[in-house]
Every structure is written in structure tokens, then in C-alpha cells.
Amino acid sequence: MKRKGLFITGLLFAAAVGIFLPQFIVGTVESSPSEATYTFTNLGMTTEEEKERVQEILDHIVGIYEVSIDPTSDQVTITLDEETMRPEWIVKSLDAHGFTPDNFKPVKK
């Protein structure tokens, strides 16, 4: 019985060391993605269905954090992670689905 208790205590100690030791050595690393916001204009959205289609396209792109679509001004504002996604790639994706923006420009913060 004594051996079993020591064995379980040893396993718990090893698990605790494996979980907490790397944090003590390295510290807590918080990722800070390089976020940028861009405005894409003149996509050719004229109906609510086209707005929903653009939203659906953008929802499936990795690296996009936030999307704001204004169909009345035919403009989309996108916040993205520049380490993962490039605005040129978003233009290519939209273009492949029939929505070709005239241009895109970064939004000043």
C-alpha cells in the first residue's frame, strides 16, 4: 500500500512539474498579432443577397478578425492579422467570387 501511495504521489508531482516548470522558466508569452484595418471599395454589391454572399466569403477566410459591410456605399472594412493574411489575398478571393474591389487602403487609427 505504501508503494502505491508513493507511486501516485510521484505521478502527481511529475505532472505538476511538467505543467508549471515551463511557465516559470520561460514566463507567460502573450501573442500580439499585428492587426491592421483596410477598407475595400466598389465591390459591386447592389442587393442584400450580394452583401450576405460577401459576408459568407469573408467568414471563411483565415486571419480576418472583424468585418463591417456597408452596401449603400459599396464598402467593406476588414480588420486582419497581417502575419496570417494580406489584403491582396482578400482581393483575389473576392475577385474569384465575382466581387472585384477597385482598391483597398489602410484605415488610420
Backbone as XML, in Angstrom:
<?xml version="1.0"?>
<chain id="A" units="angstrom">
  <residue number="1" name="MET">
    <atom name="N" x="0.829" y="-1.193" z="0.000"/>
    <atom name="CA" x="0.000" y="0.000" z="0.000"/>
    <atom name="C" x="0.874" y="1.259" z="0.000"/>
  </residue>
  <residue number="2" name="LYS">
    <atom name="N" x="1.995" y="1.189" z="0.715"/>
    <atom name="CA" x="2.884" y="2.321" z="0.810"/>
    <atom name="C" x="3.502" y="2.656" z="-0.560"/>
  </residue>
  <residue number="3" name="ARG">
    <atom name="N" x="3.845" y="1.611" z="-1.302"/>
    <atom name="CA" x="4.417" y="1.807" z="-2.630"/>
    <atom name="C" x="3.418" y="2.462" z="-3.582"/>
  </residue>
  <residue number="4" name="LYS">
    <atom name="N" x="2.194" y="2.024" z="-3.492"/>
    <atom name="CA" x="1.145" y="2.568" z="-4.361"/>
    <atom name="C" x="0.957" y="4.065" z="-4.084"/>
  </residue>
  <residue number="5" name="GLY">
    <atom name="N" x="0.965" y="4.447" z="-2.834"/>
    <atom name="CA" x="0.820" y="5.856" z="-2.455"/>
    <atom name="C" x="1.985" y="6.691" z="-2.943"/>
  </residue>
  <residue number="6" name="LEU">
    <atom name="N" x="3.202" y="6.148" z="-2.813"/>
    <atom name="CA" x="4.380" y="6.856" z="-3.307"/>
    <atom name="C" x="4.349" y="6.988" z="-4.829"/>
  </residue>
  <residue number="7" name="PHE">
    <atom name="N" x="3.898" y="5.941" z="-5.481"/>
    <atom name="CA" x="3.807" y="5.964" z="-6.943"/>
    <atom name="C" x="2.823" y="7.044" z="-7.412"/>
  </residue>
  <residue number="8" name="ILE">
    <atom name="N" x="1.665" y="7.112" z="-6.806"/>
    <atom name="CA" x="0.654" y="8.123" z="-7.168"/>
    <atom name="C" x="1.168" y="9.516" z="-6.850"/>
  </residue>
  <residue number="9" name="THR">
    <atom name="N" x="1.827" y="9.686" z="-5.709"/>
    <atom name="CA" x="2.407" y="10.987" z="-5.355"/>
    <atom name="C" x="3.471" y="11.388" z="-6.364"/>
  </residue>
  <residue number="10" name="GLY">
    <atom name="N" x="4.284" y="10.449" z="-6.790"/>
    <atom name="CA" x="5.313" y="10.720" z="-7.796"/>
    <atom name="C" x="4.704" y="11.131" z="-9.126"/>
  </residue>
  <residue number="11" name="LEU">
    <atom name="N" x="3.631" y="10.468" z="-9.543"/>
    <atom name="CA" x="2.946" y="10.833" z="-10.780"/>
    <atom name="C" x="2.354" y="12.232" z="-10.705"/>
  </residue>
  <residue number="12" name="LEU">
    <atom name="N" x="1.732" y="12.556" z="-9.599"/>
    <atom name="CA" x="1.160" y="13.894" z="-9.434"/>
    <atom name="C" x="2.246" y="14.962" z="-9.439"/>
  </residue>
  <residue number="13" name="PHE">
    <atom name="N" x="3.373" y="14.668" z="-8.789"/>
    <atom name="CA" x="4.483" y="15.619" z="-8.763"/>
    <atom name="C" x="5.062" y="15.814" z="-10.168"/>
  </residue>
  <residue number="14" name="ALA">
    <atom name="N" x="5.225" y="14.717" z="-10.898"/>
    <atom name="CA" x="5.751" y="14.806" z="-12.261"/>
    <atom name="C" x="4.793" y="15.599" z="-13.161"/>
  </residue>
  <residue number="15" name="ALA">
    <atom name="N" x="3.507" y="15.395" z="-13.020"/>
    <atom name="CA" x="2.530" y="16.140" z="-13.817"/>
    <atom name="C" x="2.573" y="17.625" z="-13.482"/>
  </residue>
  <residue number="16" name="ALA">
    <atom name="N" x="2.682" y="17.947" z="-12.194"/>
    <atom name="CA" x="2.745" y="19.351" z="-11.782"/>
    <atom name="C" x="4.012" y="20.015" z="-12.313"/>
  </residue>
  <residue number="17" name="VAL">
    <atom name="N" x="5.138" y="19.314" z="-12.253"/>
    <atom name="CA" x="6.394" y="19.860" z="-12.768"/>
    <atom name="C" x="6.282" y="20.068" z="-14.274"/>
  </residue>
  <residue number="18" name="GLY">
    <atom name="N" x="5.703" y="19.128" z="-14.987"/>
    <atom name="CA" x="5.550" y="19.230" z="-16.434"/>
    <atom name="C" x="4.648" y="20.371" z="-16.853"/>
  </residue>
  <residue number="19" name="ILE">
    <atom name="N" x="3.673" y="20.699" z="-16.035"/>
    <atom name="CA" x="2.742" y="21.775" z="-16.362"/>
    <atom name="C" x="3.308" y="23.138" z="-15.983"/>
  </residue>
  <residue number="20" name="PHE">
    <atom name="N" x="3.854" y="23.253" z="-14.789"/>
    <atom name="CA" x="4.224" y="24.570" z="-14.272"/>
    <atom name="C" x="5.676" y="24.983" z="-14.510"/>
  </residue>
  <residue number="21" name="LEU">
    <atom name="N" x="6.603" y="24.043" z="-14.643"/>
    <atom name="CA" x="8.005" y="24.393" z="-14.817"/>
    <atom name="C" x="8.267" y="25.217" z="-16.081"/>
  </residue>
  <residue number="22" name="PRO">
    <atom name="N" x="7.717" y="24.868" z="-17.232"/>
    <atom name="CA" x="7.973" y="25.710" z="-18.412"/>
    <atom name="C" x="7.517" y="27.159" z="-18.237"/>
  </residue>
  <residue number="23" name="GLN">
    <atom name="N" x="6.426" y="27.383" z="-17.507"/>
    <atom name="CA" x="5.959" y="28.746" z="-17.281"/>
    <atom name="C" x="6.916" y="29.518" z="-16.384"/>
  </residue>
  <residue number="24" name="PHE">
    <atom name="N" x="7.536" y="28.844" z="-15.414"/>
    <atom name="CA" x="8.489" y="29.523" z="-14.545"/>
    <atom name="C" x="9.773" y="29.865" z="-15.297"/>
  </residue>
  <residue number="25" name="ILE">
    <atom name="N" x="10.191" y="28.977" z="-16.191"/>
    <atom name="CA" x="11.439" y="29.196" z="-16.930"/>
    <atom name="C" x="11.254" y="30.245" z="-18.020"/>
  </residue>
  <residue number="26" name="VAL">
    <atom name="N" x="10.230" y="30.094" z="-18.837"/>
    <atom name="CA" x="10.011" y="30.965" z="-19.984"/>
    <atom name="C" x="9.154" y="32.171" z="-19.627"/>
  </residue>
  <residue number="27" name="GLY">
    <atom name="N" x="8.225" y="31.999" z="-18.732"/>
    <atom name="CA" x="7.268" y="33.050" z="-18.425"/>
    <atom name="C" x="6.048" y="32.903" z="-19.318"/>
  </residue>
  <residue number="28" name="THR">
    <atom name="N" x="5.093" y="33.702" z="-19.080"/>
    <atom name="CA" x="3.887" y="33.656" z="-19.877"/>
    <atom name="C" x="4.101" y="34.488" z="-21.133"/>
  </residue>
  <residue number="29" name="VAL">
    <atom name="N" x="3.906" y="33.853" z="-22.266"/>
    <atom name="CA" x="4.090" y="34.528" z="-23.539"/>
    <atom name="C" x="2.718" y="34.855" z="-24.096"/>
  </residue>
  <residue number="30" name="GLU">
    <atom name="N" x="2.476" y="36.126" z="-24.300"/>
    <atom name="CA" x="1.212" y="36.547" z="-24.888"/>
    <atom name="C" x="1.469" y="36.936" z="-26.328"/>
  </residue>
  <residue number="31" name="SER">
    <atom name="N" x="0.685" y="36.366" z="-27.211"/>
    <atom name="CA" x="0.862" y="36.718" z="-28.617"/>
    <atom name="C" x="0.193" y="38.052" z="-28.888"/>
  </residue>
  <residue number="32" name="SER">
    <atom name="N" x="0.846" y="38.839" z="-29.691"/>
    <atom name="CA" x="0.268" y="40.116" z="-30.074"/>
    <atom name="C" x="0.292" y="40.203" z="-31.591"/>
  </residue>
  <residue number="33" name="PRO">
    <atom name="N" x="-0.775" y="39.707" z="-32.209"/>
    <atom name="CA" x="-0.793" y="39.721" z="-33.666"/>
    <atom name="C" x="-0.775" y="41.152" z="-34.195"/>
  </residue>
  <residue number="34" name="SER">
    <atom name="N" x="-0.183" y="41.300" z="-35.330"/>
    <atom name="CA" x="-0.128" y="42.629" z="-35.930"/>
    <atom name="C" x="-1.426" y="42.861" z="-36.689"/>
  </residue>
  <residue number="35" name="GLU">
    <atom name="N" x="-2.351" y="43.522" z="-36.026"/>
    <atom name="CA" x="-3.647" y="43.794" z="-36.627"/>
    <atom name="C" x="-3.588" y="45.047" z="-37.476"/>
  </residue>
  <residue number="36" name="ALA">
    <atom name="N" x="-4.310" y="45.015" z="-38.568"/>
    <atom name="CA" x="-4.433" y="46.177" z="-39.441"/>
    <atom name="C" x="-5.846" y="46.192" z="-39.990"/>
  </residue>
  <residue number="37" name="THR">
    <atom name="N" x="-6.342" y="47.384" z="-40.265"/>
    <atom name="CA" x="-7.686" y="47.533" z="-40.806"/>
    <atom name="C" x="-7.590" y="48.159" z="-42.184"/>
  </residue>
  <residue number="38" name="TYR">
    <atom name="N" x="-8.312" y="47.572" z="-43.129"/>
    <atom name="CA" x="-8.325" y="48.046" z="-44.510"/>
    <atom name="C" x="-9.758" y="48.263" z="-44.966"/>
  </residue>
  <residue number="39" name="THR">
    <atom name="N" x="-9.925" y="49.232" z="-45.866"/>
    <atom name="CA" x="-11.222" y="49.488" z="-46.482"/>
    <atom name="C" x="-11.148" y="49.094" z="-47.951"/>
  </residue>
  <residue number="40" name="PHE">
    <atom name="N" x="-12.074" y="48.245" z="-48.365"/>
    <atom name="CA" x="-12.186" y="47.808" z="-49.750"/>
    <atom name="C" x="-13.419" y="48.494" z="-50.339"/>
  </residue>
  <residue number="41" name="THR">
    <atom name="N" x="-13.270" y="49.162" z="-51.484"/>
    <atom name="CA" x="-14.374" y="49.934" z="-52.049"/>
    <atom name="C" x="-14.769" y="49.430" z="-53.434"/>
  </residue>
  <residue number="42" name="ASN">
    <atom name="N" x="-16.027" y="49.735" z="-53.782"/>
    <atom name="CA" x="-16.606" y="49.433" z="-55.101"/>
    <atom name="C" x="-16.513" y="47.958" z="-55.457"/>
  </residue>
  <residue number="43" name="LEU">
    <atom name="N" x="-17.141" y="47.122" z="-54.621"/>
    <atom name="CA" x="-17.152" y="45.686" z="-54.873"/>
    <atom name="C" x="-18.246" y="45.267" z="-55.845"/>
  </residue>
  <residue number="44" name="GLY">
    <atom name="N" x="-19.226" y="46.102" z="-56.042"/>
    <atom name="CA" x="-20.339" y="45.752" z="-56.915"/>
    <atom name="C" x="-21.516" y="45.151" z="-56.170"/>
  </residue>
  <residue number="45" name="MET">
    <atom name="N" x="-21.642" y="45.463" z="-54.888"/>
    <atom name="CA" x="-22.776" y="44.972" z="-54.107"/>
    <atom name="C" x="-23.961" y="45.900" z="-54.336"/>
  </residue>
  <residue number="46" name="THR">
    <atom name="N" x="-25.049" y="45.363" z="-54.851"/>
    <atom name="CA" x="-26.234" y="46.181" z="-55.078"/>
    <atom name="C" x="-27.459" y="45.655" z="-54.350"/>
  </residue>
  <residue number="47" name="THR">
    <atom name="N" x="-27.416" y="44.408" z="-53.920"/>
    <atom name="CA" x="-28.567" y="43.820" z="-53.236"/>
    <atom name="C" x="-28.147" y="43.271" z="-51.876"/>
  </residue>
  <residue number="48" name="GLU">
    <atom name="N" x="-29.137" y="42.983" z="-51.077"/>
    <atom name="CA" x="-28.897" y="42.390" z="-49.761"/>
    <atom name="C" x="-28.312" y="40.982" z="-49.911"/>
  </residue>
  <residue number="49" name="GLU">
    <atom name="N" x="-28.721" y="40.265" z="-50.941"/>
    <atom name="CA" x="-28.188" y="38.923" z="-51.189"/>
    <atom name="C" x="-26.691" y="38.974" z="-51.481"/>
  </residue>
  <residue number="50" name="GLU">
    <atom name="N" x="-26.269" y="39.981" z="-52.243"/>
    <atom name="CA" x="-24.841" y="40.125" z="-52.545"/>
    <atom name="C" x="-24.052" y="40.483" z="-51.295"/>
  </residue>
  <residue number="51" name="LYS">
    <atom name="N" x="-24.645" y="41.297" z="-50.431"/>
    <atom name="CA" x="-23.992" y="41.637" z="-49.160"/>
    <atom name="C" x="-23.805" y="40.377" z="-48.321"/>
  </residue>
  <residue number="52" name="GLU">
    <atom name="N" x="-24.830" y="39.541" z="-48.256"/>
    <atom name="CA" x="-24.735" y="38.302" z="-47.493"/>
    <atom name="C" x="-23.713" y="37.354" z="-48.107"/>
  </residue>
  <residue number="53" name="ARG">
    <atom name="N" x="-23.625" y="37.349" z="-49.431"/>
    <atom name="CA" x="-22.636" y="36.497" z="-50.113"/>
    <atom name="C" x="-21.213" y="36.965" z="-49.791"/>
  </residue>
  <residue number="54" name="VAL">
    <atom name="N" x="-20.983" y="38.276" z="-49.799"/>
    <atom name="CA" x="-19.662" y="38.813" z="-49.442"/>
    <atom name="C" x="-19.335" y="38.464" z="-47.997"/>
  </residue>
  <residue number="55" name="GLN">
    <atom name="N" x="-20.300" y="38.589" z="-47.104"/>
    <atom name="CA" x="-20.096" y="38.231" z="-45.696"/>
    <atom name="C" x="-19.717" y="36.762" z="-45.572"/>
  </residue>
  <residue number="56" name="GLU">
    <atom name="N" x="-20.404" y="35.905" z="-46.314"/>
    <atom name="CA" x="-20.114" y="34.473" z="-46.273"/>
    <atom name="C" x="-18.701" y="34.180" z="-46.790"/>
  </residue>
  <residue number="57" name="ILE">
    <atom name="N" x="-18.302" y="34.850" z="-47.856"/>
    <atom name="CA" x="-16.953" y="34.666" z="-48.401"/>
    <atom name="C" x="-15.910" y="35.047" z="-47.361"/>
  </residue>
  <residue number="58" name="LEU">
    <atom name="N" x="-16.094" y="36.207" z="-46.744"/>
    <atom name="CA" x="-15.114" y="36.713" z="-45.781"/>
    <atom name="C" x="-15.090" y="35.904" z="-44.490"/>
  </residue>
  <residue number="59" name="ASP">
    <atom name="N" x="-16.224" y="35.303" z="-44.124"/>
    <atom name="CA" x="-16.282" y="34.478" z="-42.917"/>
    <atom name="C" x="-15.401" y="33.236" z="-43.033"/>
  </residue>
  <residue number="60" name="HIS">
    <atom name="N" x="-15.110" y="32.806" z="-44.244"/>
    <atom name="CA" x="-14.335" y="31.585" z="-44.449"/>
    <atom name="C" x="-12.852" y="31.851" z="-44.701"/>
  </residue>
  <residue number="61" name="ILE">
    <atom name="N" x="-12.412" y="33.094" z="-44.539"/>
    <atom name="CA" x="-11.007" y="33.425" z="-44.753"/>
    <atom name="C" x="-10.289" y="33.495" z="-43.407"/>
  </residue>
  <residue number="62" name="VAL">
    <atom name="N" x="-9.215" y="32.745" z="-43.300"/>
    <atom name="CA" x="-8.419" y="32.705" z="-42.070"/>
    <atom name="C" x="-7.653" y="34.010" z="-41.932"/>
  </residue>
  <residue number="63" name="GLY">
    <atom name="N" x="-7.566" y="34.519" z="-40.709"/>
    <atom name="CA" x="-6.786" y="35.716" z="-40.440"/>
    <atom name="C" x="-7.595" y="36.988" z="-40.408"/>
  </residue>
  <residue number="64" name="ILE">
    <atom name="N" x="-8.901" y="36.875" z="-40.635"/>
    <atom name="CA" x="-9.771" y="38.050" z="-40.563"/>
    <atom name="C" x="-10.434" y="38.054" z="-39.195"/>
  </residue>
  <residue number="65" name="TYR">
    <atom name="N" x="-10.291" y="39.182" z="-38.481"/>
    <atom name="CA" x="-10.875" y="39.299" z="-37.145"/>
    <atom name="C" x="-12.259" y="39.932" z="-37.160"/>
  </residue>
  <residue number="66" name="GLU">
    <atom name="N" x="-12.443" y="40.943" z="-37.984"/>
    <atom name="CA" x="-13.696" y="41.697" z="-37.958"/>
    <atom name="C" x="-14.029" y="42.187" z="-39.358"/>
  </residue>
  <residue number="67" name="VAL">
    <atom name="N" x="-15.323" y="42.147" z="-39.688"/>
    <atom name="CA" x="-15.798" y="42.604" z="-40.992"/>
    <atom name="C" x="-16.976" y="43.538" z="-40.776"/>
  </residue>
  <residue number="68" name="SER">
    <atom name="N" x="-16.953" y="44.670" z="-41.468"/>
    <atom name="CA" x="-18.070" y="45.610" z="-41.445"/>
    <atom name="C" x="-18.423" y="45.930" z="-42.896"/>
  </residue>
  <residue number="69" name="ILE">
    <atom name="N" x="-19.655" y="45.604" z="-43.272"/>
    <atom name="CA" x="-20.087" y="45.788" z="-44.657"/>
    <atom name="C" x="-21.117" y="46.908" z="-44.711"/>
  </residue>
  <residue number="70" name="ASP">
    <atom name="N" x="-20.886" y="47.867" z="-45.605"/>
    <atom name="CA" x="-21.821" y="48.965" z="-45.845"/>
    <atom name="C" x="-22.239" y="48.915" z="-47.315"/>
  </residue>
  <residue number="71" name="PRO">
    <atom name="N" x="-23.376" y="48.262" z="-47.611"/>
    <atom name="CA" x="-23.770" y="48.108" z="-49.014"/>
    <atom name="C" x="-24.201" y="49.424" z="-49.672"/>
  </residue>
  <residue number="72" name="THR">
    <atom name="N" x="-24.643" y="50.389" z="-48.892"/>
    <atom name="CA" x="-25.067" y="51.654" z="-49.501"/>
    <atom name="C" x="-23.892" y="52.413" z="-50.101"/>
  </residue>
  <residue number="73" name="SER">
    <atom name="N" x="-22.719" y="52.330" z="-49.457"/>
    <atom name="CA" x="-21.532" y="52.970" z="-50.018"/>
    <atom name="C" x="-20.644" y="51.965" z="-50.745"/>
  </residue>
  <residue number="74" name="ASP">
    <atom name="N" x="-21.124" y="50.703" z="-50.843"/>
    <atom name="CA" x="-20.395" y="49.638" z="-51.526"/>
    <atom name="C" x="-18.968" y="49.522" z="-50.987"/>
  </residue>
  <residue number="75" name="GLN">
    <atom name="N" x="-18.881" y="49.397" z="-49.654"/>
    <atom name="CA" x="-17.590" y="49.406" z="-48.970"/>
    <atom name="C" x="-17.559" y="48.327" z="-47.896"/>
  </residue>
  <residue number="76" name="VAL">
    <atom name="N" x="-16.395" y="47.698" z="-47.756"/>
    <atom name="CA" x="-16.181" y="46.690" z="-46.725"/>
    <atom name="C" x="-14.941" y="47.091" z="-45.930"/>
  </residue>
  <residue number="77" name="THR">
    <atom name="N" x="-15.060" y="47.100" z="-44.605"/>
    <atom name="CA" x="-13.929" y="47.379" z="-43.735"/>
    <atom name="C" x="-13.560" y="46.087" z="-43.022"/>
  </residue>
  <residue number="78" name="ILE">
    <atom name="N" x="-12.283" y="45.709" z="-43.134"/>
    <atom name="CA" x="-11.824" y="44.423" z="-42.612"/>
    <atom name="C" x="-10.623" y="44.639" z="-41.700"/>
  </residue>
  <residue number="79" name="THR">
    <atom name="N" x="-10.688" y="44.040" z="-40.497"/>
    <atom name="CA" x="-9.545" y="44.005" z="-39.599"/>
    <atom name="C" x="-8.951" y="42.611" z="-39.697"/>
  </residue>
  <residue number="80" name="LEU">
    <atom name="N" x="-7.636" y="42.566" z="-39.981"/>
    <atom name="CA" x="-6.992" y="41.279" z="-40.220"/>
    <atom name="C" x="-5.652" y="41.187" z="-39.507"/>
  </residue>
  <residue number="81" name="ASP">
    <atom name="N" x="-5.161" y="39.975" z="-39.420"/>
    <atom name="CA" x="-3.842" y="39.706" z="-38.858"/>
    <atom name="C" x="-2.859" y="39.698" z="-40.016"/>
  </residue>
  <residue number="82" name="GLU">
    <atom name="N" x="-1.973" y="40.670" z="-40.064"/>
    <atom name="CA" x="-1.058" y="40.799" z="-41.191"/>
    <atom name="C" x="0.004" y="39.703" z="-41.240"/>
  </residue>
  <residue number="83" name="GLU">
    <atom name="N" x="0.168" y="38.967" z="-40.164"/>
    <atom name="CA" x="1.104" y="37.846" z="-40.184"/>
    <atom name="C" x="0.493" y="36.630" z="-40.868"/>
  </residue>
  <residue number="84" name="THR">
    <atom name="N" x="-0.836" y="36.576" z="-40.917"/>
    <atom name="CA" x="-1.538" y="35.447" z="-41.499"/>
    <atom name="C" x="-2.155" y="35.775" z="-42.856"/>
  </residue>
  <residue number="85" name="MET">
    <atom name="N" x="-2.657" y="36.980" z="-43.004"/>
    <atom name="CA" x="-3.430" y="37.355" z="-44.190"/>
    <atom name="C" x="-2.924" y="38.673" z="-44.747"/>
  </residue>
  <residue number="86" name="ARG">
    <atom name="N" x="-2.989" y="38.812" z="-46.051"/>
    <atom name="CA" x="-2.624" y="40.039" z="-46.760"/>
    <atom name="C" x="-3.855" y="40.574" z="-47.476"/>
  </residue>
  <residue number="87" name="PRO">
    <atom name="N" x="-4.008" y="41.894" z="-47.563"/>
    <atom name="CA" x="-5.180" y="42.448" z="-48.248"/>
    <atom name="C" x="-5.238" y="42.054" z="-49.728"/>
  </residue>
  <residue number="88" name="GLU">
    <atom name="N" x="-4.083" y="41.854" z="-50.349"/>
    <atom name="CA" x="-4.065" y="41.430" z="-51.749"/>
    <atom name="C" x="-4.719" y="40.060" z="-51.916"/>
  </residue>
  <residue number="89" name="TRP">
    <atom name="N" x="-4.536" y="39.200" z="-50.930"/>
    <atom name="CA" x="-5.123" y="37.865" z="-50.989"/>
    <atom name="C" x="-6.640" y="37.938" z="-50.829"/>
  </residue>
  <residue number="90" name="ILE">
    <atom name="N" x="-7.109" y="38.889" z="-50.023"/>
    <atom name="CA" x="-8.552" y="39.070" z="-49.872"/>
    <atom name="C" x="-9.145" y="39.552" z="-51.194"/>
  </residue>
  <residue number="91" name="VAL">
    <atom name="N" x="-8.449" y="40.462" z="-51.867"/>
    <atom name="CA" x="-8.912" y="40.944" z="-53.171"/>
    <atom name="C" x="-9.022" y="39.778" z="-54.145"/>
  </residue>
  <residue number="92" name="LYS">
    <atom name="N" x="-8.032" y="38.897" z="-54.163"/>
    <atom name="CA" x="-8.060" y="37.741" z="-55.067"/>
    <atom name="C" x="-9.226" y="36.816" z="-54.742"/>
  </residue>
  <residue number="93" name="SER">
    <atom name="N" x="-9.487" y="36.623" z="-53.459"/>
    <atom name="CA" x="-10.592" y="35.760" z="-53.058"/>
    <atom name="C" x="-11.940" y="36.361" z="-53.453"/>
  </residue>
  <residue number="94" name="LEU">
    <atom name="N" x="-12.102" y="37.654" z="-53.209"/>
    <atom name="CA" x="-13.347" y="38.317" z="-53.605"/>
    <atom name="C" x="-13.504" y="38.302" z="-55.122"/>
  </residue>
  <residue number="95" name="ASP">
    <atom name="N" x="-12.415" y="38.544" z="-55.834"/>
    <atom name="CA" x="-12.433" y="38.554" z="-57.292"/>
    <atom name="C" x="-12.835" y="37.190" z="-57.845"/>
  </residue>
  <residue number="96" name="ALA">
    <atom name="N" x="-12.379" y="36.130" z="-57.220"/>
    <atom name="CA" x="-12.721" y="34.782" z="-57.660"/>
    <atom name="C" x="-14.212" y="34.498" z="-57.531"/>
  </residue>
  <residue number="97" name="HIS">
    <atom name="N" x="-14.891" y="35.254" z="-56.672"/>
    <atom name="CA" x="-16.332" y="35.081" z="-56.477"/>
    <atom name="C" x="-17.155" y="36.157" z="-57.184"/>
  </residue>
  <residue number="98" name="GLY">
    <atom name="N" x="-16.502" y="36.981" z="-57.991"/>
    <atom name="CA" x="-17.232" y="37.974" z="-58.779"/>
    <atom name="C" x="-17.365" y="39.346" z="-58.144"/>
  </residue>
  <residue number="99" name="PHE">
    <atom name="N" x="-16.702" y="39.582" z="-57.028"/>
    <atom name="CA" x="-16.729" y="40.887" z="-56.373"/>
    <atom name="C" x="-15.313" y="41.470" z="-56.411"/>
  </residue>
  <residue number="100" name="THR">
    <atom name="N" x="-15.073" y="42.351" z="-57.375"/>
    <atom name="CA" x="-13.735" y="42.898" z="-57.551"/>
    <atom name="C" x="-13.672" y="44.316" z="-57.018"/>
  </residue>
  <residue number="101" name="PRO">
    <atom name="N" x="-12.989" y="44.523" z="-55.888"/>
    <atom name="CA" x="-12.858" y="45.885" z="-55.355"/>
    <atom name="C" x="-11.964" y="46.729" z="-56.266"/>
  </residue>
  <residue number="102" name="ASP">
    <atom name="N" x="-12.320" y="48.004" z="-56.400"/>
    <atom name="CA" x="-11.483" y="48.922" z="-57.179"/>
    <atom name="C" x="-10.142" y="49.124" z="-56.505"/>
  </residue>
  <residue number="103" name="ASN">
    <atom name="N" x="-10.181" y="49.300" z="-55.197"/>
    <atom name="CA" x="-8.944" y="49.495" z="-54.459"/>
    <atom name="C" x="-9.158" y="49.164" z="-52.991"/>
  </residue>
  <residue number="104" name="PHE">
    <atom name="N" x="-8.070" y="49.148" z="-52.259"/>
    <atom name="CA" x="-8.134" y="49.000" z="-50.805"/>
    <atom name="C" x="-7.083" y="49.933" z="-50.223"/>
  </residue>
  <residue number="105" name="LYS">
    <atom name="N" x="-7.388" y="50.414" z="-49.024"/>
    <atom name="CA" x="-6.439" y="51.306" z="-48.363"/>
    <atom name="C" x="-6.497" y="51.072" z="-46.861"/>
  </residue>
  <residue number="106" name="PRO">
    <atom name="N" x="-5.376" y="51.256" z="-46.189"/>
    <atom name="CA" x="-5.378" y="51.075" z="-44.741"/>
    <atom name="C" x="-6.158" y="52.184" z="-44.053"/>
  </residue>
  <residue number="107" name="VAL">
    <atom name="N" x="-6.777" y="51.827" z="-42.943"/>
    <atom name="CA" x="-7.528" y="52.789" z="-42.141"/>
    <atom name="C" x="-6.586" y="53.292" z="-41.062"/>
  </residue>
  <residue number="108" name="LYS">
    <atom name="N" x="-6.466" y="54.588" z="-40.939"/>
    <atom name="CA" x="-5.612" y="55.192" z="-39.909"/>
    <atom name="C" x="-6.290" y="55.067" z="-38.558"/>
  </residue>
  <residue number="109" name="LYS">
    <atom name="N" x="-5.512" y="54.733" z="-37.535"/>
    <atom name="CA" x="-6.075" y="54.619" z="-36.179"/>
    <atom name="C" x="-5.721" y="55.809" z="-35.356"/>
  </residue>
</chain>
